[in-house]
PDB file of C-alpha atoms in Angstrom:
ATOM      1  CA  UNK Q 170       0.000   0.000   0.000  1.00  0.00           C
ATOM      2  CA  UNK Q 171       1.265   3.581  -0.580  1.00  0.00           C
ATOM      3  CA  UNK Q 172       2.094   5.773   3.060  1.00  0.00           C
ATOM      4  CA  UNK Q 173       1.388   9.788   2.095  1.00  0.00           C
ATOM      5  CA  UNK Q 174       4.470  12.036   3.484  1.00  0.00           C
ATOM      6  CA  UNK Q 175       3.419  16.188   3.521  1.00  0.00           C
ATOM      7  CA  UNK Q 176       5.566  18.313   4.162  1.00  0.00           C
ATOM      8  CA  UNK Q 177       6.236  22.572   2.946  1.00  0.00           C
ATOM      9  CA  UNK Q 178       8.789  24.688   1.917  1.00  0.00           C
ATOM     10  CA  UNK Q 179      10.058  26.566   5.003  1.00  0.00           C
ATOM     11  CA  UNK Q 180       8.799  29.652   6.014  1.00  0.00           C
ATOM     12  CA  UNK Q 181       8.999  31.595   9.576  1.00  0.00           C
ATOM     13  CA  UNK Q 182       5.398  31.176  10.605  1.00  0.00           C
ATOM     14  CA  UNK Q 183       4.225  27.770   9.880  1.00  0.00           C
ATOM     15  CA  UNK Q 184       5.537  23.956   9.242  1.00  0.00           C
ATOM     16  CA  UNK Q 185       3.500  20.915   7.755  1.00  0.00           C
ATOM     17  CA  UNK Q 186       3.738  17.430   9.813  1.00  0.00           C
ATOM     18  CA  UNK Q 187       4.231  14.353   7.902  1.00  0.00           C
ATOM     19  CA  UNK Q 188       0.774  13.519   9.204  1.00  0.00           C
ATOM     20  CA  UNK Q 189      -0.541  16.753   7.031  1.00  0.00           C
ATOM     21  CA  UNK Q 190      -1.451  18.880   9.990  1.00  0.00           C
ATOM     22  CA  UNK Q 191      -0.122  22.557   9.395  1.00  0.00           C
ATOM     23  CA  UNK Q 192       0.983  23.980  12.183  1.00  0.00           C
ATOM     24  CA  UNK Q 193       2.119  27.416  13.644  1.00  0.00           C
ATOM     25  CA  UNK Q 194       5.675  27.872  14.983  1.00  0.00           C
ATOM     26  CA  UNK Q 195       6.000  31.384  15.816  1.00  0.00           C
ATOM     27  CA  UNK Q 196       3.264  33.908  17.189  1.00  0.00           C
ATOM     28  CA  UNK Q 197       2.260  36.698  14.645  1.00  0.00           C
ATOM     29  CA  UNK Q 198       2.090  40.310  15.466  1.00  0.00           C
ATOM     30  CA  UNK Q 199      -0.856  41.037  12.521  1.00  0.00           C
ATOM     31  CA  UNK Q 200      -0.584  44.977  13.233  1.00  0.00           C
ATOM     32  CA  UNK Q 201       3.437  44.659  11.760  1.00  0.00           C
ATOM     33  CA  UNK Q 202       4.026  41.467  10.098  1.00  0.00           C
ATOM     34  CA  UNK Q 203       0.404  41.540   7.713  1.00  0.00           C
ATOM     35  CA  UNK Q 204      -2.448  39.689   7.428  1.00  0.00           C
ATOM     36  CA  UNK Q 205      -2.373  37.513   5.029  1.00  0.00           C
ATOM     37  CA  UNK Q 206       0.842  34.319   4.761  1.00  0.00           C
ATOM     38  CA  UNK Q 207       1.155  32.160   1.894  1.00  0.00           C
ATOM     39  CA  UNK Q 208       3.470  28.735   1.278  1.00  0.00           C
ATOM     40  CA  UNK Q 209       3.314  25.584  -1.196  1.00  0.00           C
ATOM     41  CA  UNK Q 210       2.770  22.378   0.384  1.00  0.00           C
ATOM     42  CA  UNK Q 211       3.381  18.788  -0.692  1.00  0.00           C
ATOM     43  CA  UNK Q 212       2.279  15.077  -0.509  1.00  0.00           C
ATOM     44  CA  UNK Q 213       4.582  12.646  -1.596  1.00  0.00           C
ATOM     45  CA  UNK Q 214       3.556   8.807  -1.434  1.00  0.00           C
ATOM     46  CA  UNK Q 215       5.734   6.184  -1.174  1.00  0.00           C
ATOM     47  CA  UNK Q 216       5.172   4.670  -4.642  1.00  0.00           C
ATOM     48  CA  UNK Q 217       5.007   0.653  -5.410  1.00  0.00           C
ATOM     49  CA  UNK Q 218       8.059  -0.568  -3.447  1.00  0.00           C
ATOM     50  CA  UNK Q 219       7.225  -4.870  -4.824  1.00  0.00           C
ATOM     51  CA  UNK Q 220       7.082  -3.300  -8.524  1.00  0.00           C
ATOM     52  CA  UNK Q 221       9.687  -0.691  -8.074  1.00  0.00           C
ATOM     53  CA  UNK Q 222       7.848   2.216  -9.332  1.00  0.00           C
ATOM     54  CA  UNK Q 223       9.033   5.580  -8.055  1.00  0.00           C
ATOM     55  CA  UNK Q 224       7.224   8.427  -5.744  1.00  0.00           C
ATOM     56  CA  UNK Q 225       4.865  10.289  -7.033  1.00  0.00           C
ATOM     57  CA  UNK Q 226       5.037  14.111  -5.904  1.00  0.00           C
ATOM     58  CA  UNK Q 227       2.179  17.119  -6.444  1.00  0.00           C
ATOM     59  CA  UNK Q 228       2.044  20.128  -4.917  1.00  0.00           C
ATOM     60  CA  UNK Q 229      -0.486  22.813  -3.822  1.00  0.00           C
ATOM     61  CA  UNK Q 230      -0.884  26.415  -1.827  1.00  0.00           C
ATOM     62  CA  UNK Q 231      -1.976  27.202   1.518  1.00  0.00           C
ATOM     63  CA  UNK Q 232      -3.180  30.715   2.712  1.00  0.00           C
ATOM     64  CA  UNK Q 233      -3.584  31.931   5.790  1.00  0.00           C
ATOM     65  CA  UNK Q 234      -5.692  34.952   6.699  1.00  0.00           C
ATOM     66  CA  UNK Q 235      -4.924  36.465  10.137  1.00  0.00           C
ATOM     67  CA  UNK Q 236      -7.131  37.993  11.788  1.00  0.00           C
ATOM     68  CA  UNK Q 237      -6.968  41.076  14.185  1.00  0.00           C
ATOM     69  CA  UNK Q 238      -7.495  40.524  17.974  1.00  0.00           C
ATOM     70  CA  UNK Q 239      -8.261  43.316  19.997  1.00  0.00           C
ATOM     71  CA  UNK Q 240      -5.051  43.867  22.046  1.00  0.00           C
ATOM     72  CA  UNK Q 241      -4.962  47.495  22.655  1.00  0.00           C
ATOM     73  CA  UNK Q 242      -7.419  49.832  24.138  1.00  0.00           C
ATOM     74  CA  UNK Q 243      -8.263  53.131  22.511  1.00  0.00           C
ATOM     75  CA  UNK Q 244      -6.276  56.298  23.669  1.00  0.00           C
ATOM     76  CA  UNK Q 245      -5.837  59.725  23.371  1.00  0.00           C
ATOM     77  CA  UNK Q 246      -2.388  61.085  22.046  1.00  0.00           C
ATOM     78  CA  UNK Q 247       0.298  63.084  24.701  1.00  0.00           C
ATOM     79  CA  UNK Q 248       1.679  62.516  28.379  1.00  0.00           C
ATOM     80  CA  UNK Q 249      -0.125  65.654  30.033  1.00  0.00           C
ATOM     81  CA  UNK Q 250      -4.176  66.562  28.873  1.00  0.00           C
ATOM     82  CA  UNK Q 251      -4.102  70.155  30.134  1.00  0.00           C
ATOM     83  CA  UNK Q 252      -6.743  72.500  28.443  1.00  0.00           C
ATOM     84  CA  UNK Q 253      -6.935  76.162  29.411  1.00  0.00           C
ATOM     85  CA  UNK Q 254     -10.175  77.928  29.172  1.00  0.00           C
ATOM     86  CA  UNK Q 255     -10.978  81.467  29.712  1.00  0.00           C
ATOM     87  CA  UNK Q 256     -13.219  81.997  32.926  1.00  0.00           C
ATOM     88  CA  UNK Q 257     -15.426  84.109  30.288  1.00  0.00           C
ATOM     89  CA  UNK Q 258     -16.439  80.921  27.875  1.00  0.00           C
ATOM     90  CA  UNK Q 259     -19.899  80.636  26.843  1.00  0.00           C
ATOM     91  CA  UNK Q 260     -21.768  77.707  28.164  1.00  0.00           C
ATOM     92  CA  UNK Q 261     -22.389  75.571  24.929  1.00  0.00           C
ATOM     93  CA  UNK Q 262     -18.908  75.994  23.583  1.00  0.00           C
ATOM     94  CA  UNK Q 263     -16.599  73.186  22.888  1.00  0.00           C
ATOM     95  CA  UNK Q 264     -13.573  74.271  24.515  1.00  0.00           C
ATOM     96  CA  UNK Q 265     -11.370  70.978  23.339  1.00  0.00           C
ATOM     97  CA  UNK Q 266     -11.260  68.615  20.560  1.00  0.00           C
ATOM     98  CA  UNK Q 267      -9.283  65.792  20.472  1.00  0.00           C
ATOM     99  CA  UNK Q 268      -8.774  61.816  18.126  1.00  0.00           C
ATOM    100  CA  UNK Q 269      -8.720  59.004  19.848  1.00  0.00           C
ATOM    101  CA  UNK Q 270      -5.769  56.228  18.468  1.00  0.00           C
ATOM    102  CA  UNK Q 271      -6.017  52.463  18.899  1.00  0.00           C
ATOM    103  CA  UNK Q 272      -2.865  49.929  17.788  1.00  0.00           C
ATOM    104  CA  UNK Q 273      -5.547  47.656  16.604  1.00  0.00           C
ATOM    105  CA  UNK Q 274      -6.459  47.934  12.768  1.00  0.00           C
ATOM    106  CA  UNK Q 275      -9.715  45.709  12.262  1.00  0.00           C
ATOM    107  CA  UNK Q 276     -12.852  48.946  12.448  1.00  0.00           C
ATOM    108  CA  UNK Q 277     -14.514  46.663  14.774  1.00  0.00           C
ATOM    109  CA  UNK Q 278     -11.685  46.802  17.544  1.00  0.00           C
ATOM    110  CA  UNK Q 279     -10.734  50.705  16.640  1.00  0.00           C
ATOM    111  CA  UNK Q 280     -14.439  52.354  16.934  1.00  0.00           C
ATOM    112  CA  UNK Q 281     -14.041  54.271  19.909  1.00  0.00           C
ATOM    113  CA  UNK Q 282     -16.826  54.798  22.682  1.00  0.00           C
ATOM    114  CA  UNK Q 283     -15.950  57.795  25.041  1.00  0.00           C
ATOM    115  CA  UNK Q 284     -18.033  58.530  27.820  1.00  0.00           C
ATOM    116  CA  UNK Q 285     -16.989  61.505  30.697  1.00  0.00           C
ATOM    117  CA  UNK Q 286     -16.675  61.661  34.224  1.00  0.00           C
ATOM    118  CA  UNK Q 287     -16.548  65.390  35.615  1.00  0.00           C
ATOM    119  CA  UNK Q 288     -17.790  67.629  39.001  1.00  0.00           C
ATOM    120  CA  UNK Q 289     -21.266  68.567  39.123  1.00  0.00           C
ATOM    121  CA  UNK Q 290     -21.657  68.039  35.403  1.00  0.00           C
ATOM    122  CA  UNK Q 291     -19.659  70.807  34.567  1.00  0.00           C
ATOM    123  CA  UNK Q 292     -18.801  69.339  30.909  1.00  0.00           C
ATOM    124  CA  UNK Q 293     -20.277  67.363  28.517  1.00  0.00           C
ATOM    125  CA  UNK Q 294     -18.777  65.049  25.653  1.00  0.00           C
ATOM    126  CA  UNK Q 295     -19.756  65.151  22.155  1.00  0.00           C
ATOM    127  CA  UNK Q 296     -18.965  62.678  18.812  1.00  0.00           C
ATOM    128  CA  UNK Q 297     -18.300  65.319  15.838  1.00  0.00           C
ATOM    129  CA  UNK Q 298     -18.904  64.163  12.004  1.00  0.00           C
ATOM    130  CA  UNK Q 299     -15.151  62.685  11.793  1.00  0.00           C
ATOM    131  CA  UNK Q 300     -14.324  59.025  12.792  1.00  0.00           C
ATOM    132  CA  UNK Q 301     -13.156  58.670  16.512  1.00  0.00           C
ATOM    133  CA  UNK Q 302     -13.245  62.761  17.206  1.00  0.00           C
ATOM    134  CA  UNK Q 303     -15.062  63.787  19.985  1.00  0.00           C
ATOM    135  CA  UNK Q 304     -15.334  67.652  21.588  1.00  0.00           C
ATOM    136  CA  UNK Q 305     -15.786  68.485  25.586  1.00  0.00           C
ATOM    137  CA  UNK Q 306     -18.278  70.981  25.128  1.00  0.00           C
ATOM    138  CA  UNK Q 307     -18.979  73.441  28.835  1.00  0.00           C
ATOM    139  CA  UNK Q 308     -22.053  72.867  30.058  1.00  0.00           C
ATOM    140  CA  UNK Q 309     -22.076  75.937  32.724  1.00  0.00           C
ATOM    141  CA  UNK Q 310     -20.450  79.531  33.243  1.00  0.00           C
ATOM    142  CA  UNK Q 311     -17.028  79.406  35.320  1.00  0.00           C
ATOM    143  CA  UNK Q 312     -16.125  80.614  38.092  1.00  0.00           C
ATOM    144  CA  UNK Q 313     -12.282  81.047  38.522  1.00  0.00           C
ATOM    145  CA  UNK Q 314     -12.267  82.642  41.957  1.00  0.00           C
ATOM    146  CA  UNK Q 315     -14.183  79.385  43.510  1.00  0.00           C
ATOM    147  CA  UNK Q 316     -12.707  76.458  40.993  1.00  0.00           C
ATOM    148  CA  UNK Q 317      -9.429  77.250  39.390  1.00  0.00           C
ATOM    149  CA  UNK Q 318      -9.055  73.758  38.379  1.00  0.00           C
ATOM    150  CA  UNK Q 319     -11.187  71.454  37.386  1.00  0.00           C
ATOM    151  CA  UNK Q 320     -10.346  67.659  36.939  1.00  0.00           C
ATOM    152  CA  UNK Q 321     -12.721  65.874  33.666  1.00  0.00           C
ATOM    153  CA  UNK Q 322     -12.364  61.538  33.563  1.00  0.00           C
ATOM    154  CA  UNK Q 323     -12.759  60.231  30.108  1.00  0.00           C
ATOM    155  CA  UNK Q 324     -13.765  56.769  29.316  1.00  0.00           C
ATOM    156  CA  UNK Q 325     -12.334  55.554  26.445  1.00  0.00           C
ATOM    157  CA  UNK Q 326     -13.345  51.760  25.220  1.00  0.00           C
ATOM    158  CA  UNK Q 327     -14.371  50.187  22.285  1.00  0.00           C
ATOM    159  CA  UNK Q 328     -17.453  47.820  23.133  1.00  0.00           C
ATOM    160  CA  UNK Q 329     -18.170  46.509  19.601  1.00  0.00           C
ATOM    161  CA  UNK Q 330     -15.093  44.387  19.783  1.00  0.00           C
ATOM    162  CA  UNK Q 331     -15.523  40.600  20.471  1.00  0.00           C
ATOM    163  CA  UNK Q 332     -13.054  41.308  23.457  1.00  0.00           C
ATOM    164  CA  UNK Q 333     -12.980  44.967  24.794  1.00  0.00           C
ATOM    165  CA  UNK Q 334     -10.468  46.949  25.937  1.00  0.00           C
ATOM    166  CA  UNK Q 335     -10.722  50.341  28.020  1.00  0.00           C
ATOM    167  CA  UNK Q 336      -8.639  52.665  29.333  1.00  0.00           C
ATOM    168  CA  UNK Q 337      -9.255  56.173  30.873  1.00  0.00           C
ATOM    169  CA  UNK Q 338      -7.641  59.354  30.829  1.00  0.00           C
ATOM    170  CA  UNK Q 339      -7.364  62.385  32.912  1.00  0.00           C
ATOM    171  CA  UNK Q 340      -8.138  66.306  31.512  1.00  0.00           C
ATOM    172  CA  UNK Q 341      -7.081  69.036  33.959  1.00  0.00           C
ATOM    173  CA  UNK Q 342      -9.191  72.239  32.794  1.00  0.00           C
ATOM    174  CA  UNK Q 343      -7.250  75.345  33.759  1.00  0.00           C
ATOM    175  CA  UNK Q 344      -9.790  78.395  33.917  1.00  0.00           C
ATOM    176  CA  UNK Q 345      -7.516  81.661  32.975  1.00  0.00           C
ATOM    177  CA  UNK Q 346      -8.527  85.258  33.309  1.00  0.00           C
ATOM    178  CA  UNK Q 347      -9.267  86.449  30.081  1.00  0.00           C
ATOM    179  CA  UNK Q 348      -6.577  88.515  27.695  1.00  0.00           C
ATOM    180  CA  UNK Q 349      -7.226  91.657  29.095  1.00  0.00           C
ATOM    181  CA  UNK Q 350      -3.686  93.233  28.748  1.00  0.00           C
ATOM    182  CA  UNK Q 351      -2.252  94.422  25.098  1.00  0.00           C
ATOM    183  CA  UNK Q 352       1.704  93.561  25.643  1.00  0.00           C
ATOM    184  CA  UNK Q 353       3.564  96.678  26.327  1.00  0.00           C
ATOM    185  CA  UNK Q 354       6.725  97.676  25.250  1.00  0.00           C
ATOM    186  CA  UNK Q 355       9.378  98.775  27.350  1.00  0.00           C
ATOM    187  CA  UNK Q 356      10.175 102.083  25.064  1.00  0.00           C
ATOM    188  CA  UNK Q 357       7.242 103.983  23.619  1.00  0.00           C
ATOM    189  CA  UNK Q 358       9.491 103.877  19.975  1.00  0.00           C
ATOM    190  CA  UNK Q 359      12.646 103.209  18.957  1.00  0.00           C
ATOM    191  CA  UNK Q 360      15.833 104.972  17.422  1.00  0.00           C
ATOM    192  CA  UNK Q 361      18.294 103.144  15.941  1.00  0.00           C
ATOM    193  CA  UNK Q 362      21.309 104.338  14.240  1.00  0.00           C
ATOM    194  CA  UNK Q 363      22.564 101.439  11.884  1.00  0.00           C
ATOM    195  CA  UNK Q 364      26.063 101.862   8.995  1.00  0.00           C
ATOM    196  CA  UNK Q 365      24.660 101.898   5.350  1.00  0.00           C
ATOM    197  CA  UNK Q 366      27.112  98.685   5.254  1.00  0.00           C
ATOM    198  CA  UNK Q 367      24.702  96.918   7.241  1.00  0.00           C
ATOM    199  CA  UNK Q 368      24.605  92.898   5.826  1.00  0.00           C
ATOM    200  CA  UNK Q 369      21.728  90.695   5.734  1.00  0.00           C
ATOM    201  CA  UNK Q 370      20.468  89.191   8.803  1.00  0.00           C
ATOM    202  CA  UNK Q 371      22.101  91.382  11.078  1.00  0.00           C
ATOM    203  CA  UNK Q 372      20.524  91.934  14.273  1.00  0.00           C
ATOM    204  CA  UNK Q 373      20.409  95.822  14.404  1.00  0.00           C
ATOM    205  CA  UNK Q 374      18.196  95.916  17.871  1.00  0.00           C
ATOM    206  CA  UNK Q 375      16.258  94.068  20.568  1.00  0.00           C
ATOM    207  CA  UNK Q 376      12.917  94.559  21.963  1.00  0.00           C
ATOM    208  CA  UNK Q 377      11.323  93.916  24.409  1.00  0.00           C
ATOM    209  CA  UNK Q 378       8.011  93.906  25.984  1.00  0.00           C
ATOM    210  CA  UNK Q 379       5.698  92.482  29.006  1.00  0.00           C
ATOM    211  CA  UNK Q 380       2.009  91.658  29.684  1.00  0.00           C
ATOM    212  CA  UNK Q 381       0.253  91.696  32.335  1.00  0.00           C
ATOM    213  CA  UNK Q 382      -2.401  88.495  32.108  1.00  0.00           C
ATOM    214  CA  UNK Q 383      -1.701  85.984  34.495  1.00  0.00           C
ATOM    215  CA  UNK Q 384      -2.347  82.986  32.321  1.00  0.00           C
ATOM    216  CA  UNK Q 385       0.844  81.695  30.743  1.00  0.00           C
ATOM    217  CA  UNK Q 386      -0.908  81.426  27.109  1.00  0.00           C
ATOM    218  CA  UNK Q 387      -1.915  85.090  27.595  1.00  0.00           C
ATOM    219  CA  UNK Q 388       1.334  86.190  28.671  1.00  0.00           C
ATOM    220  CA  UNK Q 389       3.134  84.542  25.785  1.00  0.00           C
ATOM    221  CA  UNK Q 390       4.443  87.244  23.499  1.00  0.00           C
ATOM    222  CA  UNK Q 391       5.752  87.130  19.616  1.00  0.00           C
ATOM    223  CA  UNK Q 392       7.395  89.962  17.825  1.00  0.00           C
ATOM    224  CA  UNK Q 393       6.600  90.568  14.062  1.00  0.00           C
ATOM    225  CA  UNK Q 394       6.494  93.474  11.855  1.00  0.00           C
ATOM    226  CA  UNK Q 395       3.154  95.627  11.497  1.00  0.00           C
ATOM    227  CA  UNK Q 396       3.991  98.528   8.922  1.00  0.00           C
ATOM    228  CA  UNK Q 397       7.191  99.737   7.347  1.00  0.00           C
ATOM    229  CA  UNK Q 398       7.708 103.017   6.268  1.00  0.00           C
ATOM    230  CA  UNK Q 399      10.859 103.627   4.527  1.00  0.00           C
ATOM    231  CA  UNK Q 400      11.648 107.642   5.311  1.00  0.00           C
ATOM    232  CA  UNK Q 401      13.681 109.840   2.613  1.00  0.00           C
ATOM    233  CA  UNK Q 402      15.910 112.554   4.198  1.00  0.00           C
TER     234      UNK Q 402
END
């Protein structure tokens, strides 16, 4: 009688047992080593050893789809969430917008659900029209003088998967005073004498100016040029 051998060309991922069972060797990371494997197989039988007739070989193909397992909850990009908010924001206004990121690439395991935690219901959550972007939107007027800071829980999960994963993240709303102050510079004008050899990109003078708001992205200053008017003497 003729014994069937199987066996495959090597590859990294899988082998074939003489008994035709194809078997894995290695785990697969699907997010950066693909989806989809491919590898010719063989059966060989042992031909007619009493009549001396040779084996007999044929081939064929095996794919292998892999497919994603939900391995990493969704999250929200950077170390430290800290939003600053004027204490004169409109209730209704979406004062942050942020996109959630998941490792995962099937849609099913990257669909994110966000849900908020937050003191007496201060802020709300909203999904806008593009995939996995969601606003905080203030549901009531601040108050800097009794809540400086106010701490917001997000929930961020993604239920549709067959196994779901979670995670939540931390907002610390920072309620400024408002830009009330117009930087001012330390000399009402300035005079300065420069050679008619002057070069490009020499620096022919420094200013400097201050403001007065206490909120660090109120106080942050740039310089730039307004108007130039080129005087004829």
């Amino acid at each position: 009688y003729n014994v069937v051998r199987y066996g495959a060309a090597p590859n990294a991922y899988f082998q074939v047992l003489s008994s035709g069972l194809v078997q894995s060797v290695t785990s697969i990371d699907r997010e950066s080593e693909g989806s989809t494997f491919s590898f010719e197989v063989m059966a060989t039988d042992s031909g007619l050893v009493f009549c001396c007739q040779a084996e007999r070989v044929n081939t064929s193909q095996v794919v292998v789809f892999v497919t994603d397992v939900n391995e990493f909850a969704p999250d929200i990009p950077g170390d430290h969430l800290t939003v600053e908010v004027p204490e004169s924001t409109a209730p209704g206004s979406r004062i942050h917008t942020f996109t959630t990121v998941d490792g995962d690439v099937d849609i099913a395991n990257t669909l994110s659900l966000v849900s908020l935690t937050n003191p007496d219901g201060m802020f709300d959550i909203v999904e806008d029209e593009s995939q996995n972007t969601f606003s905080i939107v203030l549901n009531n007027n601040l108050n800097r003088a009794s809540a400086a800071t106010l701490n917001v829980d997000v929930t961020l999960s993604n239920p549709n998967a067959e196994i779901p994963q979670s995670r939540v993240r931390s907002f610390t709303i920072s309620v400024v005073n408002d830009n009330s102050f117009a930087p001012t510079f330390n000399l009402t004008a300035y005079a300065v004498s420069v050679p008619e050899s002057t070069t490009t990109g020499e620096i022919i003078a420094h200013l400097y100016a201050t403001d007065s708001d206490t909120s660090e992205s109120n106080r942050r200053i740039s310089y730039g040029t307004y108007a130039t008017d080129v005087i004829s003497v």
